[in-house]
Coordinates of C-alpha atoms in Angstrom, one line a residue:
Chain S
X15 CA 8.7 35.9 21.6
X16 CA 6.3 33.0 22.2
X17 CA 8.0 29.7 22.9
X18 CA 6.4 26.3 23.0
X19 CA 7.7 22.9 24.2
X20 CA 6.6 19.4 23.4
X21 CA 7.1 15.9 24.7
X22 CA 10.0 15.4 27.1
X23 CA 11.3 18.9 26.3
X24 CA 8.0 20.2 27.7
X25 CA 8.3 17.9 30.7
X26 CA 11.8 19.1 31.6
X27 CA 11.1 22.8 31.1
X28 CA 7.9 22.4 33.2
X29 CA 5.7 24.6 31.0
X30 CA 4.0 24.1 27.7
X31 CA 4.4 27.6 26.6
X32 CA 6.1 30.9 27.7
X33 CA 6.6 34.4 26.4
X34 CA 10.1 35.8 26.7
X35 CA 11.6 39.2 26.0
X36 CA 14.7 38.6 23.9
X37 CA 17.9 40.6 24.3
X38 CA 18.7 42.3 21.0
X39 CA 21.9 40.3 20.7
X40 CA 19.9 37.1 19.9
X41 CA 19.7 36.6 16.2
X42 CA 19.5 32.8 15.6
X43 CA 17.8 29.8 17.1
X44 CA 21.2 28.7 18.4
X45 CA 21.5 32.1 20.2
X46 CA 18.1 31.6 21.7
X47 CA 19.0 28.1 23.0
X48 CA 22.1 29.5 24.6
X49 CA 20.0 32.2 26.2
X50 CA 17.3 29.8 27.4
X51 CA 19.9 27.5 29.1
X52 CA 20.9 30.4 31.3
X53 CA 17.3 31.0 32.6
X54 CA 17.2 28.2 35.2
X55 CA 18.0 24.5 36.0
X56 CA 14.9 23.3 34.2
X57 CA 15.7 25.0 30.9
X58 CA 19.4 23.9 31.3
X59 CA 18.2 20.3 31.7
X60 CA 15.8 20.5 28.8
X61 CA 18.5 21.7 26.4
X62 CA 21.3 19.5 27.8
X63 CA 21.2 17.1 24.9
X64 CA 21.2 19.9 22.4
X65 CA 21.6 17.5 19.4
X66 CA 18.4 15.8 20.3
X67 CA 16.3 18.9 20.0
X68 CA 14.4 19.8 16.9
X69 CA 13.1 23.3 16.2
X70 CA 10.1 24.9 14.4
X71 CA 9.8 28.6 13.6
X72 CA 6.3 29.7 13.0
X73 CA 5.4 26.0 12.6
X74 CA 8.0 25.2 10.0
X75 CA 11.0 22.9 10.6
X76 CA 14.3 24.8 10.7
X77 CA 17.9 24.1 11.6
X78 CA 19.4 25.8 14.7
X79 CA 21.4 28.3 12.5
X80 CA 18.1 29.8 11.2
X81 CA 17.6 33.5 11.9
X82 CA 14.7 34.3 14.2
X83 CA 13.8 37.2 12.0
X84 CA 10.3 38.4 12.8
X85 CA 9.0 34.9 13.7
X86 CA 6.3 35.1 16.3
X87 CA 6.5 31.5 17.6
X88 CA 9.4 29.1 18.1
X89 CA 8.9 25.5 19.3
X90 CA 11.4 23.0 20.7
X91 CA 10.8 19.2 20.8
X92 CA 12.5 15.8 20.4
X93 CA 12.7 14.0 17.1
X94 CA 9.2 13.1 16.0
X95 CA 7.7 9.7 16.6
X96 CA 4.3 9.9 14.8
X97 CA 2.9 7.5 12.3
Chain C
X21 CA -4.0 20.0 -12.1
X22 CA -2.9 18.2 -8.9
X23 CA -5.8 17.2 -6.5
X24 CA -6.2 18.9 -3.1
X25 CA -5.3 16.4 -0.4
X26 CA -7.7 15.9 2.5
X27 CA -5.7 16.2 5.8
X28 CA -7.2 15.7 9.3
X29 CA -5.7 15.6 12.8
X30 CA -8.3 14.3 15.3
X31 CA -8.7 12.3 18.5
X32 CA -11.6 10.2 17.2
X33 CA -11.1 7.0 15.2
X34 CA -11.4 7.0 11.4
X35 CA -13.5 4.8 9.1
X36 CA -11.4 3.0 6.4
X37 CA -14.4 2.2 4.3
X38 CA -15.9 5.7 4.4
X39 CA -12.6 7.3 3.6
X40 CA -11.9 4.9 0.7
X41 CA -15.3 5.5 -0.8
X42 CA -14.8 9.2 -0.6
X43 CA -12.0 8.8 -3.2
X44 CA -13.7 6.3 -5.5
X45 CA -17.4 6.7 -5.4
X46 CA -19.1 8.0 -8.6
X47 CA -15.8 8.1 -10.4
X48 CA -14.5 6.2 -13.4
X49 CA -10.8 7.3 -13.3
X50 CA -9.6 5.5 -10.3
X51 CA -7.8 2.3 -11.1
X52 CA -5.8 1.8 -7.9
X53 CA -6.5 2.6 -4.3
X54 CA -3.8 2.0 -1.7
X55 CA -4.5 2.4 2.0
X56 CA -2.1 2.3 4.9
X57 CA -3.3 2.0 8.4
X58 CA -0.9 2.3 11.3
X59 CA -2.0 0.7 14.5
X60 CA -0.9 0.7 18.1
X61 CA 0.8 -2.6 18.8
X62 CA 2.0 -4.4 21.9
X63 CA 3.5 -7.8 21.2
X64 CA 5.2 -8.0 24.7
X65 CA 1.9 -7.4 26.5
X66 CA 3.5 -4.6 28.6
X67 CA 1.6 -1.6 27.1
X68 CA -1.6 -0.2 28.4
X69 CA -1.8 2.6 25.9
X70 CA 0.1 5.1 23.8
X71 CA -0.4 8.8 24.5
X72 CA 0.0 10.8 21.3
X73 CA 1.0 14.4 21.8
X74 CA 0.9 16.7 18.9
X75 CA 1.6 20.3 17.9
X76 CA -1.8 21.7 17.0
X77 CA -1.6 23.8 13.9
X78 CA 1.8 22.7 12.9
X79 CA 0.6 19.0 12.7
X80 CA -2.1 19.9 10.1
X81 CA 0.3 22.3 8.3
X82 CA 3.2 19.8 8.1
X83 CA 0.9 16.9 7.0
X84 CA -0.6 19.2 4.3
X85 CA 2.9 20.2 3.1
X86 CA 3.9 16.5 2.8
X87 CA 0.6 15.6 1.1
X88 CA 1.1 18.4 -1.4
X89 CA 4.6 17.2 -2.1
X90 CA 3.1 13.8 -2.9
X91 CA 0.4 15.1 -5.2
X92 CA 3.1 17.1 -7.0
X93 CA 5.3 14.0 -7.5
X94 CA 2.7 11.4 -8.5
X95 CA -0.3 11.6 -10.7
X96 CA -2.9 11.0 -8.0
X97 CA -6.7 11.3 -8.3
X98 CA -7.1 11.6 -4.5
X99 CA -5.1 11.6 -1.3
X100 CA -6.2 11.5 2.3
X101 CA -4.1 11.7 5.5
X102 CA -5.6 11.3 8.9
X103 CA -3.5 11.3 12.1
X104 CA -5.0 10.7 15.6
X105 CA -3.8 12.2 18.9
X106 CA -4.6 11.4 22.5
X107 CA -4.7 8.0 24.2
X108 CA -4.7 5.0 21.9
X109 CA -4.8 1.4 23.2
X110 CA -3.2 -1.6 21.5
X111 CA -5.1 -2.8 18.4
X112 CA -6.5 0.6 17.7
X113 CA -5.8 2.9 14.7
X114 CA -3.2 5.7 14.8
X115 CA -2.8 6.9 11.2
X116 CA -4.4 6.5 7.8
X117 CA -3.0 7.3 4.4
X118 CA -5.0 6.7 1.3
X119 CA -3.7 7.3 -2.2
X120 CA -5.8 6.9 -5.3
X121 CA -4.6 6.9 -8.9
X122 CA -5.2 5.6 -12.3
X123 CA -2.2 3.4 -12.0
X124 CA -1.1 1.2 -9.1
X125 CA 2.6 2.2 -9.0
X126 CA 1.7 5.9 -8.3
X127 CA -0.7 4.9 -5.6
X128 CA 1.8 2.5 -3.9
X129 CA 4.7 4.9 -4.1
X130 CA 2.7 8.0 -2.8
X131 CA 1.4 6.1 0.2
X132 CA 4.8 4.6 1.0
X133 CA 6.5 8.1 0.6
X134 CA 3.9 9.8 2.9
X135 CA 4.3 7.2 5.7
X136 CA 8.1 7.5 5.5
X137 CA 8.0 11.3 5.6
X138 CA 5.3 11.6 8.1
X139 CA 7.3 9.4 10.6
X140 CA 10.2 11.8 10.5
X141 CA 8.5 15.2 9.9
X142 CA 5.0 15.3 11.4
X143 CA 5.0 16.8 14.9
X144 CA 3.7 13.9 16.9
X145 CA 5.3 12.2 19.9
X146 CA 4.4 8.9 21.5
X147 CA 4.5 8.2 25.2
X148 CA 4.1 4.7 26.5
X149 CA 1.7 4.0 29.4
X150 CA 2.9 0.7 30.9
X151 CA 0.4 -2.0 31.7
X152 CA 1.7 -2.2 35.3
X153 CA 1.0 1.5 35.9
X154 CA 3.5 4.2 36.8
X155 CA 4.9 6.8 34.4
X156 CA 5.9 5.7 31.0
X157 CA 8.7 6.5 28.6
X158 CA 8.7 8.6 25.4
X159 CA 9.2 6.4 22.3
X160 CA 12.6 7.2 20.8
X161 CA 12.9 8.1 17.1
X162 CA 14.4 5.3 15.0
X163 CA 17.3 5.9 12.7
X164 CA 15.6 3.3 10.4
X165 CA 12.9 5.9 9.8
X166 CA 15.4 8.5 8.7
X167 CA 16.8 6.0 6.3
X168 CA 13.4 5.2 4.9
X169 CA 12.7 8.9 4.4
X170 CA 16.0 9.3 2.6
X171 CA 14.9 6.8 0.0
X172 CA 12.8 9.5 -1.7
X173 CA 15.4 12.3 -2.0
Chain J
X30 CA 5.6 -19.9 11.5
X31 CA 4.3 -18.2 8.4
X32 CA 0.6 -17.4 8.4
X33 CA -1.9 -19.1 6.1
X34 CA -3.1 -16.6 3.5
X35 CA -6.8 -16.2 2.7
X36 CA -7.4 -16.5 -1.0
X37 CA -10.8 -16.2 -2.7
X38 CA -11.9 -16.1 -6.3
X39 CA -15.5 -14.9 -6.6
X40 CA -18.0 -13.0 -8.8
X41 CA -19.5 -11.0 -5.9
X42 CA -17.9 -7.8 -4.6
X43 CA -15.8 -7.7 -1.5
X44 CA -15.9 -5.5 1.6
X45 CA -12.7 -3.6 2.4
X46 CA -13.7 -2.9 5.9
X47 CA -14.7 -6.4 6.8
X48 CA -11.6 -7.9 5.2
X49 CA -9.4 -5.4 7.0
X50 CA -11.0 -6.1 10.4
X51 CA -10.5 -9.8 9.8
X52 CA -6.7 -9.3 10.0
X53 CA -6.7 -6.8 12.9
X54 CA -9.6 -7.4 15.2
X55 CA -8.7 -8.7 18.7
X56 CA -5.0 -8.6 18.0
X57 CA -2.2 -6.6 19.5
X58 CA 0.6 -7.6 17.1
X59 CA -0.5 -5.7 13.9
X60 CA 1.3 -2.4 13.5
X61 CA 0.7 -1.9 9.8
X62 CA -2.1 -2.8 7.4
X63 CA -1.7 -2.1 3.7
X64 CA -4.6 -2.6 1.3
X65 CA -4.6 -2.5 -2.4
X66 CA -7.9 -2.2 -4.3
X67 CA -7.8 -2.5 -8.1
X68 CA -10.9 -1.0 -9.8
X69 CA -12.3 -1.0 -13.3
X70 CA -11.6 2.4 -14.9
X71 CA -12.7 4.1 -18.0
X72 CA -11.3 7.6 -18.4
X73 CA -12.3 7.8 -22.1
X74 CA -15.9 7.0 -21.4
X75 CA -15.9 4.3 -24.0
X76 CA -16.2 1.3 -21.8
X77 CA -19.5 -0.3 -20.7
X78 CA -17.9 -3.1 -18.7
X79 CA -15.0 -5.4 -18.4
X80 CA -15.7 -9.2 -18.6
X81 CA -13.2 -11.1 -16.5
X82 CA -12.6 -14.7 -17.6
X83 CA -10.7 -17.0 -15.3
X84 CA -9.4 -20.5 -15.1
X85 CA -11.4 -22.0 -12.2
X86 CA -9.1 -24.1 -10.0
X87 CA -5.9 -22.8 -11.3
X88 CA -6.8 -19.2 -10.4
X89 CA -7.2 -20.2 -6.7
X90 CA -4.1 -22.4 -6.9
X91 CA -1.9 -19.8 -8.5
X92 CA -3.0 -17.0 -6.2
X93 CA -2.3 -19.3 -3.2
X94 CA 1.2 -20.1 -4.6
X95 CA 1.9 -16.3 -4.9
X96 CA 0.5 -15.6 -1.5
X97 CA 2.5 -18.4 0.1
X98 CA 5.6 -16.9 -1.6
X99 CA 4.8 -13.6 0.0
X100 CA 4.3 -14.9 3.5
X101 CA 7.6 -16.8 3.2
X102 CA 9.5 -13.7 2.1
X103 CA 8.0 -11.1 4.6
X104 CA 7.2 -11.4 8.3
X105 CA 3.4 -11.0 7.9
X106 CA 0.7 -11.4 10.5
X107 CA -2.0 -11.8 7.8
X108 CA -2.5 -11.8 4.1
X109 CA -5.7 -11.8 2.0
X110 CA -6.1 -11.9 -1.8
X111 CA -9.5 -11.7 -3.4
X112 CA -10.0 -11.6 -7.2
X113 CA -13.4 -11.2 -8.9
X114 CA -14.5 -12.6 -12.2
X115 CA -17.5 -11.9 -14.4
X116 CA -18.8 -8.6 -15.7
X117 CA -17.5 -5.5 -13.8
X118 CA -18.5 -2.0 -14.7
X119 CA -16.3 1.1 -14.3
X120 CA -15.9 2.3 -10.8
X121 CA -16.3 -1.1 -9.3
X122 CA -13.8 -3.4 -7.6
X123 CA -11.7 -6.1 -9.4
X124 CA -9.1 -7.2 -6.9
X125 CA -8.1 -6.8 -3.3
X126 CA -4.8 -7.5 -1.6
X127 CA -4.4 -6.9 2.2
X128 CA -1.1 -7.4 4.0
X129 CA -0.7 -7.0 7.7
X130 CA 2.5 -7.0 9.6
X131 CA 4.2 -5.6 12.7
X132 CA 6.2 -3.3 10.5
X133 CA 5.1 -1.1 7.7
X134 CA 7.9 -1.9 5.2
X135 CA 6.9 -5.6 5.2
X136 CA 3.2 -4.8 4.7
X137 CA 4.0 -2.4 1.8
X138 CA 6.4 -4.7 0.0
X139 CA 4.3 -7.8 0.3
X140 CA 1.2 -6.0 -1.1
X141 CA 3.2 -4.4 -3.9
X142 CA 4.9 -7.8 -4.8
X143 CA 1.6 -9.6 -4.8
X144 CA 0.0 -7.1 -7.2
X145 CA 3.0 -7.3 -9.6
X146 CA 3.1 -11.1 -9.7
X147 CA -0.7 -11.4 -9.8
X148 CA -0.8 -9.3 -12.9
X149 CA 1.6 -11.5 -14.8
X150 CA 0.8 -15.0 -13.3
X151 CA -2.8 -15.2 -12.2
X152 CA -5.0 -16.8 -14.9
X153 CA -7.5 -14.0 -15.5
X154 CA -8.2 -12.3 -18.8
X155 CA -10.1 -9.0 -19.4
X156 CA -12.4 -8.4 -22.4
X157 CA -13.7 -4.9 -23.0
X158 CA -17.4 -4.4 -23.7
X159 CA -17.6 -1.1 -25.6
X160 CA -20.2 1.5 -24.5
X161 CA -21.5 1.8 -28.1
X162 CA -22.2 -2.0 -28.2
X163 CA -20.8 -4.6 -30.5
X164 CA -18.1 -7.1 -29.7
X165 CA -15.1 -5.9 -27.6
X166 CA -11.4 -6.6 -27.7
X167 CA -9.3 -8.6 -25.2
X168 CA -7.0 -6.4 -23.1
X169 CA -3.4 -6.9 -24.1
X170 CA -0.8 -7.8 -21.5
X171 CA 1.6 -4.9 -20.8
X172 CA 5.4 -5.3 -20.9
X173 CA 5.4 -2.8 -18.0
X174 CA 3.8 -5.4 -15.9
X175 CA 6.5 -7.9 -16.7
X176 CA 9.1 -5.3 -15.7
X177 CA 7.3 -4.6 -12.5
X178 CA 7.3 -8.3 -11.6
X179 CA 11.0 -8.6 -12.4
X180 CA 11.7 -6.1 -9.6
X181 CA 11.3 -8.9 -7.1
X182 CA 13.6 -11.5 -8.6
Chain M
X15 CA -5.7 -35.8 -22.7
X16 CA -8.0 -33.0 -21.5
X17 CA -7.3 -29.7 -23.2
X18 CA -8.7 -26.3 -22.1
X19 CA -8.7 -23.0 -23.8
X20 CA -9.2 -19.5 -22.5
X21 CA -9.8 -15.9 -23.7
X22 CA -9.0 -15.4 -27.4
X23 CA -7.4 -18.8 -27.8
X24 CA -10.8 -20.3 -26.7
X25 CA -12.7 -18.0 -29.2
X26 CA -10.4 -19.1 -32.1
X27 CA -10.5 -22.8 -31.3
X28 CA -14.3 -22.5 -30.9
X29 CA -14.5 -24.8 -27.8
X30 CA -13.7 -24.3 -24.1
X31 CA -12.5 -27.8 -23.6
X32 CA -11.8 -31.0 -25.6
X33 CA -10.4 -34.5 -25.0
X34 CA -7.9 -35.7 -27.5
X35 CA -6.1 -39.0 -28.0
X36 CA -2.5 -38.3 -28.4
X37 CA -0.2 -40.1 -30.8
X38 CA 2.7 -41.8 -28.9
X39 CA 5.2 -39.6 -30.6
X40 CA 4.0 -36.5 -28.7
X41 CA 6.3 -35.9 -25.7
X42 CA 6.3 -32.2 -25.0
X43 CA 3.9 -29.2 -25.0
X44 CA 5.6 -28.0 -28.2
X45 CA 4.9 -31.4 -29.8
X46 CA 1.3 -31.1 -28.8
X47 CA 1.0 -27.6 -30.2
X48 CA 2.4 -28.8 -33.6
X49 CA -0.2 -31.7 -33.5
X50 CA -3.1 -29.4 -32.6
X51 CA -2.3 -27.1 -35.5
X52 CA -2.9 -29.9 -38.0
X53 CA -6.4 -30.7 -36.7
X54 CA -8.3 -28.0 -38.5
X55 CA -8.3 -24.3 -39.5
X56 CA -9.6 -23.2 -36.1
X57 CA -6.8 -24.8 -34.2
X58 CA -4.3 -23.5 -36.8
X59 CA -5.6 -20.0 -36.3
X60 CA -5.5 -20.2 -32.5
X61 CA -1.9 -21.3 -32.5
X62 CA -0.7 -19.0 -35.3
X63 CA 1.0 -16.6 -33.0
X64 CA 2.7 -19.3 -31.1
X65 CA 4.9 -16.9 -29.0
X66 CA 1.7 -15.3 -27.6
X67 CA 0.4 -18.5 -26.2
X68 CA 1.0 -19.4 -22.5
X69 CA 0.6 -23.0 -21.2
X70 CA -0.4 -24.6 -17.9
X71 CA 0.0 -28.3 -17.2
X72 CA -2.3 -29.6 -14.4
X73 CA -2.8 -25.9 -13.5
X74 CA 0.8 -25.0 -13.2
X75 CA 2.6 -22.6 -15.5
X76 CA 5.1 -24.4 -17.8
X77 CA 7.3 -23.5 -20.8
X78 CA 6.6 -25.2 -24.2
X79 CA 9.6 -27.5 -23.8
X80 CA 7.9 -29.1 -20.7
X81 CA 7.3 -32.9 -21.0
X82 CA 3.6 -33.8 -20.9
X83 CA 4.5 -36.8 -18.7
X84 CA 1.3 -38.1 -17.1
X85 CA -0.4 -34.7 -16.9
X86 CA -4.2 -35.0 -17.1
X87 CA -5.0 -31.5 -18.2
X88 CA -3.2 -28.9 -20.4
X89 CA -4.5 -25.4 -20.9
X90 CA -3.6 -22.8 -23.5
X91 CA -4.3 -19.1 -23.1
X92 CA -2.9 -15.6 -23.9
X93 CA -0.7 -13.7 -21.5
X94 CA -2.7 -13.0 -18.4
X95 CA -4.4 -9.6 -17.8
X96 CA -5.8 -9.9 -14.3
X97 CA -5.4 -7.6 -11.3

């Protein structure tokens, strides 16, 4: 699965984008976050304030209980500050 | 039939006059045109620039979804949303929303709605570059913006 | 200290871009600029033009009173009201309100308020010149406009 | 006193402006309207729908119970349709 990061989530993870093979046990966004936190210290730091993280699945906003289904891209970012 | 909104995400500046004329010129059905321009401000004199990061693809898609919701809710004759990204210095434009309608209430409400929703849903993030140099901080989302967006539900 | 509004009553057209720039150029404290343009419309294709009669002197005085009420109620960095008189054909501008502020809510509300009050209090009257010639009818005041104005009391 | 008329009130009266000597008994705008209606058919027609008439005294909106005081100019017109 292709994973993208924006703003301070991107800065903490240290990459803009990465492709990760997901264990079959991962069904939802929340599962994915739990998995990412185990990868290394950077990922753990990025997802430390889990409530502050927003998620998009194939460029649509979703909640963390959303099923990953056959989405090709998931993105993590802080609350938006455009406008 | 609802109009098709014009949505653009770009680094270059926009032209208020040209974008307004696009929605009125050669027409007889537009009675009200409301424009909202959001600018980079710096009252404290501590800001060199804002850096606007965006999610390419999703920014256009989400703005289009919001704009389509607006044209479905209000009887508009035209709707334009332009959001810039990249480095923007104080006094310069960030975002433009233009709503045209036969009647003023629809034009006001649609523009107001779009700005409220755009603030909380469009994937853009602002980082401050301080005037005194060094690395800046990310602008934090305001709970006031969430409340503003909740006015329309 | 509240800003001094710019109020003009004129037969010639106005320039949205120039009037907007007047409130933003060279400043760092403007975060939001809302413009409202009211245009002459004619969806039925029966109108040759509107003739706008006004009460010279009182028109400027009353628009100034309304504009001063707006700058007292909202924290604005600038406010402009321009109202045209004379013959205006469909598709052309009638009125312009521009409100500038640090924050978008103040700019939206001040512009909205001014349009509502202006409709019921500014001494202007519209007469329709029909496309097929002959003498036209005076446009009747709408009770909806009174209700809109009552939103702000 | 200087009296001005606008829009259809002006058309019915037939003049834009006139100066009228007021009897001492006239104290309010309502008194003035009653007086004007007696002048001729045009004035009577103009003020026929009295509820539809708006008044300004020295270029300020007033109700018809307002005292004329030492106002120099009174204006009569229909409800406004600007904007």
